[in-house]
Amino acid sequence: MSKQSGVAKLIRQAKLIIWDEASMAKRQTTETVGRSFRDIMDVNVPFGGKIQFTTNMSTREYPNFSNFLLRVGNGDEQTVKDNLLRPPKQIVVKHNSDERAEECLIREIFPSLHQNSSSAQFITERAILASRNEYVDQLNEMLIAKFPGESKIFISFDSAEDDTNNYYH
């Protein structure tokens, strides 16, 4: 994209960039977007100095978080220092120093997990956002260990039929 394009103009005007499920993007994609924003904004700071959030939460299900993002985008949310934001207390999980922070988070997001573990609705109505896949894996392992019963591993194998050109490895 050129610096004179319409998309570049929109990027320059944007106060907040929300990148849905950015943690799923390849590192090279994130680096390319960061370089492009720096170039478009003519500043050598991460993402051209644009405030960015990564999320997969809907506005209907998480109104406090969504309203917070809207306030940030409108410039109504105060920064504390170095353009860092302090999230509202309603969306922060307090940590008790006697236990691991991950345990506090799991208990807050999945209360009574043992009693509700067979309810698909209970499980799918909750989410924990993490910035890196390694944290997702760690939290998933901790959650799986809390489910009653014996765990099972299923192995799958995917292949493409009639792929004479080897397009799909």
PDB file of C-alpha atoms in Angstrom:
ATOM      1  CA  MET A   1       0.000   0.000   0.000  1.00  0.00           C
ATOM      2  CA  SER A   2       1.327   3.400  -0.846  1.00  0.00           C
ATOM      3  CA  LYS A   3       1.529   6.292   1.599  1.00  0.00           C
ATOM      4  CA  GLN A   4      -0.877   8.216  -0.651  1.00  0.00           C
ATOM      5  CA  SER A   5      -3.558   5.487  -0.774  1.00  0.00           C
ATOM      6  CA  GLY A   6      -6.986   5.800   0.777  1.00  0.00           C
ATOM      7  CA  VAL A   7      -6.174   3.035   3.269  1.00  0.00           C
ATOM      8  CA  ALA A   8      -3.040   4.913   4.397  1.00  0.00           C
ATOM      9  CA  LYS A   9      -5.179   8.034   4.877  1.00  0.00           C
ATOM     10  CA  LEU A  10      -7.609   6.060   7.064  1.00  0.00           C
ATOM     11  CA  ILE A  11      -4.710   4.667   9.107  1.00  0.00           C
ATOM     12  CA  ARG A  12      -3.360   8.180   9.690  1.00  0.00           C
ATOM     13  CA  GLN A  13      -6.824   9.320  10.881  1.00  0.00           C
ATOM     14  CA  ALA A  14      -7.455   6.301  13.138  1.00  0.00           C
ATOM     15  CA  LYS A  15      -7.033   6.749  16.880  1.00  0.00           C
ATOM     16  CA  LEU A  16      -7.448   3.070  17.720  1.00  0.00           C
ATOM     17  CA  ILE A  17      -6.723  -0.091  15.744  1.00  0.00           C
ATOM     18  CA  ILE A  18      -8.575  -3.250  16.797  1.00  0.00           C
ATOM     19  CA  TRP A  19      -7.027  -6.350  15.264  1.00  0.00           C
ATOM     20  CA  ASP A  20      -9.369  -9.275  15.802  1.00  0.00           C
ATOM     21  CA  GLU A  21      -7.455 -12.413  16.835  1.00  0.00           C
ATOM     22  CA  ALA A  22      -4.076 -10.878  16.051  1.00  0.00           C
ATOM     23  CA  SER A  23      -2.404 -13.530  18.179  1.00  0.00           C
ATOM     24  CA  MET A  24      -3.308 -16.008  15.441  1.00  0.00           C
ATOM     25  CA  ALA A  25      -1.396 -14.007  12.809  1.00  0.00           C
ATOM     26  CA  LYS A  26       2.086 -15.033  11.762  1.00  0.00           C
ATOM     27  CA  ARG A  27       4.935 -13.054  13.298  1.00  0.00           C
ATOM     28  CA  GLN A  28       5.967 -11.804   9.835  1.00  0.00           C
ATOM     29  CA  THR A  29       2.477 -10.379   9.274  1.00  0.00           C
ATOM     30  CA  THR A  30       2.577  -8.484  12.559  1.00  0.00           C
ATOM     31  CA  GLU A  31       6.057  -7.146  11.771  1.00  0.00           C
ATOM     32  CA  THR A  32       4.953  -6.067   8.287  1.00  0.00           C
ATOM     33  CA  VAL A  33       1.924  -4.222   9.634  1.00  0.00           C
ATOM     34  CA  GLY A  34       4.119  -2.536  12.255  1.00  0.00           C
ATOM     35  CA  ARG A  35       6.650  -1.407   9.633  1.00  0.00           C
ATOM     36  CA  SER A  36       3.862  -0.193   7.333  1.00  0.00           C
ATOM     37  CA  PHE A  37       2.279   1.871  10.113  1.00  0.00           C
ATOM     38  CA  ARG A  38       5.658   3.398  11.039  1.00  0.00           C
ATOM     39  CA  ASP A  39       6.202   4.300   7.383  1.00  0.00           C
ATOM     40  CA  ILE A  40       2.706   5.739   6.909  1.00  0.00           C
ATOM     41  CA  MET A  41       2.892   7.758  10.143  1.00  0.00           C
ATOM     42  CA  ASP A  42       6.523   8.825   9.540  1.00  0.00           C
ATOM     43  CA  VAL A  43       7.524   7.915  13.107  1.00  0.00           C
ATOM     44  CA  ASN A  44       9.874   5.229  14.374  1.00  0.00           C
ATOM     45  CA  VAL A  45       7.736   3.856  17.217  1.00  0.00           C
ATOM     46  CA  PRO A  46       5.901   0.510  17.337  1.00  0.00           C
ATOM     47  CA  PHE A  47       2.870   0.440  15.033  1.00  0.00           C
ATOM     48  CA  GLY A  48       3.413   4.080  14.136  1.00  0.00           C
ATOM     49  CA  GLY A  49       2.279   5.107  17.619  1.00  0.00           C
ATOM     50  CA  LYS A  50      -1.255   3.816  17.031  1.00  0.00           C
ATOM     51  CA  ILE A  51      -3.065   2.363  20.031  1.00  0.00           C
ATOM     52  CA  GLN A  52      -3.912  -1.225  19.244  1.00  0.00           C
ATOM     53  CA  PHE A  53      -6.025  -3.875  20.875  1.00  0.00           C
ATOM     54  CA  THR A  54      -6.317  -7.507  19.951  1.00  0.00           C
ATOM     55  CA  THR A  55      -9.580  -9.174  20.803  1.00  0.00           C
ATOM     56  CA  ASN A  56     -12.074 -11.825  19.893  1.00  0.00           C
ATOM     57  CA  MET A  57     -14.858 -10.583  22.147  1.00  0.00           C
ATOM     58  CA  SER A  58     -18.190  -9.303  20.857  1.00  0.00           C
ATOM     59  CA  THR A  59     -19.730  -6.024  21.991  1.00  0.00           C
ATOM     60  CA  ARG A  60     -22.964  -7.802  22.906  1.00  0.00           C
ATOM     61  CA  GLU A  61     -21.300 -10.269  25.281  1.00  0.00           C
ATOM     62  CA  TYR A  62     -18.706  -7.988  26.885  1.00  0.00           C
ATOM     63  CA  PRO A  63     -20.177  -4.485  27.098  1.00  0.00           C
ATOM     64  CA  ASN A  64     -17.691  -3.218  29.727  1.00  0.00           C
ATOM     65  CA  PHE A  65     -14.695  -4.190  27.587  1.00  0.00           C
ATOM     66  CA  SER A  66     -16.350  -2.911  24.405  1.00  0.00           C
ATOM     67  CA  ASN A  67     -17.241   0.423  26.001  1.00  0.00           C
ATOM     68  CA  PHE A  68     -13.661   0.722  27.236  1.00  0.00           C
ATOM     69  CA  LEU A  69     -12.388   0.209  23.659  1.00  0.00           C
ATOM     70  CA  LEU A  70     -14.807   2.818  22.346  1.00  0.00           C
ATOM     71  CA  ARG A  71     -13.627   5.343  24.956  1.00  0.00           C
ATOM     72  CA  VAL A  72     -10.026   4.633  23.943  1.00  0.00           C
ATOM     73  CA  GLY A  73     -10.890   5.138  20.284  1.00  0.00           C
ATOM     74  CA  ASN A  74     -12.655   8.411  21.016  1.00  0.00           C
ATOM     75  CA  GLY A  75      -9.680   9.669  23.034  1.00  0.00           C
ATOM     76  CA  ASP A  76     -11.777   9.790  26.215  1.00  0.00           C
ATOM     77  CA  GLU A  77      -9.701   7.249  28.156  1.00  0.00           C
ATOM     78  CA  GLN A  78      -6.766   8.737  30.062  1.00  0.00           C
ATOM     79  CA  THR A  79      -3.292   7.245  29.720  1.00  0.00           C
ATOM     80  CA  VAL A  80      -1.173   6.729  32.830  1.00  0.00           C
ATOM     81  CA  LYS A  81       2.330   7.065  31.367  1.00  0.00           C
ATOM     82  CA  ASP A  82       4.093   6.354  28.088  1.00  0.00           C
ATOM     83  CA  ASN A  83       0.654   6.058  26.406  1.00  0.00           C
ATOM     84  CA  LEU A  84      -0.246   3.046  28.575  1.00  0.00           C
ATOM     85  CA  LEU A  85      -3.877   2.591  29.534  1.00  0.00           C
ATOM     86  CA  ARG A  86      -5.284   1.430  32.853  1.00  0.00           C
ATOM     87  CA  PRO A  87      -8.248  -0.876  32.221  1.00  0.00           C
ATOM     88  CA  PRO A  88     -11.386  -0.307  34.303  1.00  0.00           C
ATOM     89  CA  LYS A  89     -11.756  -2.299  37.514  1.00  0.00           C
ATOM     90  CA  GLN A  90     -14.800  -4.149  36.099  1.00  0.00           C
ATOM     91  CA  ILE A  91     -12.654  -5.982  33.543  1.00  0.00           C
ATOM     92  CA  VAL A  92      -9.629  -6.663  35.764  1.00  0.00           C
ATOM     93  CA  VAL A  93      -9.245  -9.905  37.701  1.00  0.00           C
ATOM     94  CA  LYS A  94      -7.623  -9.270  41.077  1.00  0.00           C
ATOM     95  CA  HIS A  95      -4.734 -11.515  42.009  1.00  0.00           C
ATOM     96  CA  ASN A  96      -4.287 -13.008  45.454  1.00  0.00           C
ATOM     97  CA  SER A  97      -0.538 -13.256  46.066  1.00  0.00           C
ATOM     98  CA  ASP A  98      -0.987 -16.640  47.788  1.00  0.00           C
ATOM     99  CA  GLU A  99      -1.778 -18.459  44.547  1.00  0.00           C
ATOM    100  CA  ARG A 100      -0.687 -18.329  40.924  1.00  0.00           C
ATOM    101  CA  ALA A 101      -2.246 -15.553  38.858  1.00  0.00           C
ATOM    102  CA  GLU A 102      -3.402 -18.111  36.287  1.00  0.00           C
ATOM    103  CA  GLU A 103      -5.393 -19.965  38.960  1.00  0.00           C
ATOM    104  CA  CYS A 104      -7.150 -16.726  40.002  1.00  0.00           C
ATOM    105  CA  LEU A 105      -7.968 -15.995  36.381  1.00  0.00           C
ATOM    106  CA  ILE A 106      -9.365 -19.476  35.711  1.00  0.00           C
ATOM    107  CA  ARG A 107     -11.455 -19.421  38.900  1.00  0.00           C
ATOM    108  CA  GLU A 108     -12.888 -15.993  37.994  1.00  0.00           C
ATOM    109  CA  ILE A 109     -13.714 -16.815  34.367  1.00  0.00           C
ATOM    110  CA  PHE A 110     -14.826 -20.416  34.953  1.00  0.00           C
ATOM    111  CA  PRO A 111     -16.480 -20.441  38.404  1.00  0.00           C
ATOM    112  CA  SER A 112     -17.793 -23.845  39.498  1.00  0.00           C
ATOM    113  CA  LEU A 113     -16.062 -25.502  36.569  1.00  0.00           C
ATOM    114  CA  HIS A 114     -16.296 -28.941  38.141  1.00  0.00           C
ATOM    115  CA  GLN A 115     -20.102 -28.705  38.436  1.00  0.00           C
ATOM    116  CA  ASN A 116     -20.562 -27.147  34.961  1.00  0.00           C
ATOM    117  CA  SER A 117     -17.930 -29.060  32.994  1.00  0.00           C
ATOM    118  CA  SER A 118     -20.525 -30.986  30.965  1.00  0.00           C
ATOM    119  CA  SER A 119     -22.406 -27.831  29.929  1.00  0.00           C
ATOM    120  CA  ALA A 120     -21.328 -26.720  26.455  1.00  0.00           C
ATOM    121  CA  GLN A 121     -23.100 -23.390  26.986  1.00  0.00           C
ATOM    122  CA  PHE A 122     -21.177 -22.703  30.216  1.00  0.00           C
ATOM    123  CA  ILE A 123     -17.843 -23.436  28.525  1.00  0.00           C
ATOM    124  CA  THR A 124     -18.486 -21.564  25.250  1.00  0.00           C
ATOM    125  CA  GLU A 125     -19.804 -18.402  26.942  1.00  0.00           C
ATOM    126  CA  ARG A 126     -16.404 -17.743  28.514  1.00  0.00           C
ATOM    127  CA  ALA A 127     -13.008 -16.834  27.133  1.00  0.00           C
ATOM    128  CA  ILE A 128      -9.558 -15.924  28.386  1.00  0.00           C
ATOM    129  CA  LEU A 129      -7.527 -13.729  26.069  1.00  0.00           C
ATOM    130  CA  ALA A 130      -3.802 -14.333  25.864  1.00  0.00           C
ATOM    131  CA  SER A 131      -1.150 -12.511  23.896  1.00  0.00           C
ATOM    132  CA  ARG A 132       0.902 -15.555  22.879  1.00  0.00           C
ATOM    133  CA  ASN A 133       0.121 -19.117  21.840  1.00  0.00           C
ATOM    134  CA  GLU A 134       2.424 -20.453  24.566  1.00  0.00           C
ATOM    135  CA  TYR A 135       0.206 -18.794  27.201  1.00  0.00           C
ATOM    136  CA  VAL A 136      -2.894 -20.215  25.517  1.00  0.00           C
ATOM    137  CA  ASP A 137      -1.359 -23.703  25.639  1.00  0.00           C
ATOM    138  CA  GLN A 138      -0.446 -23.277  29.310  1.00  0.00           C
ATOM    139  CA  LEU A 139      -3.940 -22.096  30.275  1.00  0.00           C
ATOM    140  CA  ASN A 140      -5.572 -24.859  28.215  1.00  0.00           C
ATOM    141  CA  GLU A 141      -3.483 -27.494  30.007  1.00  0.00           C
ATOM    142  CA  MET A 142      -4.445 -26.046  33.389  1.00  0.00           C
ATOM    143  CA  LEU A 143      -8.133 -25.990  32.434  1.00  0.00           C
ATOM    144  CA  ILE A 144      -8.122 -29.512  30.993  1.00  0.00           C
ATOM    145  CA  ALA A 145      -6.573 -30.806  34.224  1.00  0.00           C
ATOM    146  CA  LYS A 146      -9.569 -29.388  36.140  1.00  0.00           C
ATOM    147  CA  PHE A 147     -12.154 -31.350  34.145  1.00  0.00           C
ATOM    148  CA  PRO A 148     -13.396 -34.526  35.840  1.00  0.00           C
ATOM    149  CA  GLY A 149     -12.742 -37.903  34.248  1.00  0.00           C
ATOM    150  CA  GLU A 150      -9.929 -39.311  32.210  1.00  0.00           C
ATOM    151  CA  SER A 151      -8.481 -37.333  29.319  1.00  0.00           C
ATOM    152  CA  LYS A 152      -8.368 -38.826  25.826  1.00  0.00           C
ATOM    153  CA  ILE A 153      -6.118 -37.956  22.935  1.00  0.00           C
ATOM    154  CA  PHE A 154      -7.535 -38.094  19.411  1.00  0.00           C
ATOM    155  CA  ILE A 155      -5.158 -38.180  16.470  1.00  0.00           C
ATOM    156  CA  SER A 156      -6.155 -36.958  13.035  1.00  0.00           C
ATOM    157  CA  PHE A 157      -4.531 -36.970   9.650  1.00  0.00           C
ATOM    158  CA  ASP A 158      -5.542 -34.645   6.845  1.00  0.00           C
ATOM    159  CA  SER A 159      -4.681 -35.161   3.216  1.00  0.00           C
ATOM    160  CA  ALA A 160      -5.896 -33.871  -0.116  1.00  0.00           C
ATOM    161  CA  GLU A 161      -7.158 -36.334  -2.717  1.00  0.00           C
ATOM    162  CA  ASP A 162      -6.144 -36.026  -6.373  1.00  0.00           C
ATOM    163  CA  ASP A 163      -3.501 -33.378  -5.638  1.00  0.00           C
ATOM    164  CA  THR A 164      -1.277 -34.153  -8.616  1.00  0.00           C
ATOM    165  CA  ASN A 165       0.581 -30.826  -8.349  1.00  0.00           C
ATOM    166  CA  ASN A 166       1.316 -31.185  -4.621  1.00  0.00           C
ATOM    167  CA  TYR A 167      -0.370 -27.881  -3.782  1.00  0.00           C
ATOM    168  CA  TYR A 168      -1.469 -29.206  -0.375  1.00  0.00           C
ATOM    169  CA  HIS A 169       1.307 -30.804   1.651  1.00  0.00           C
TER     170      HIS A 169
END
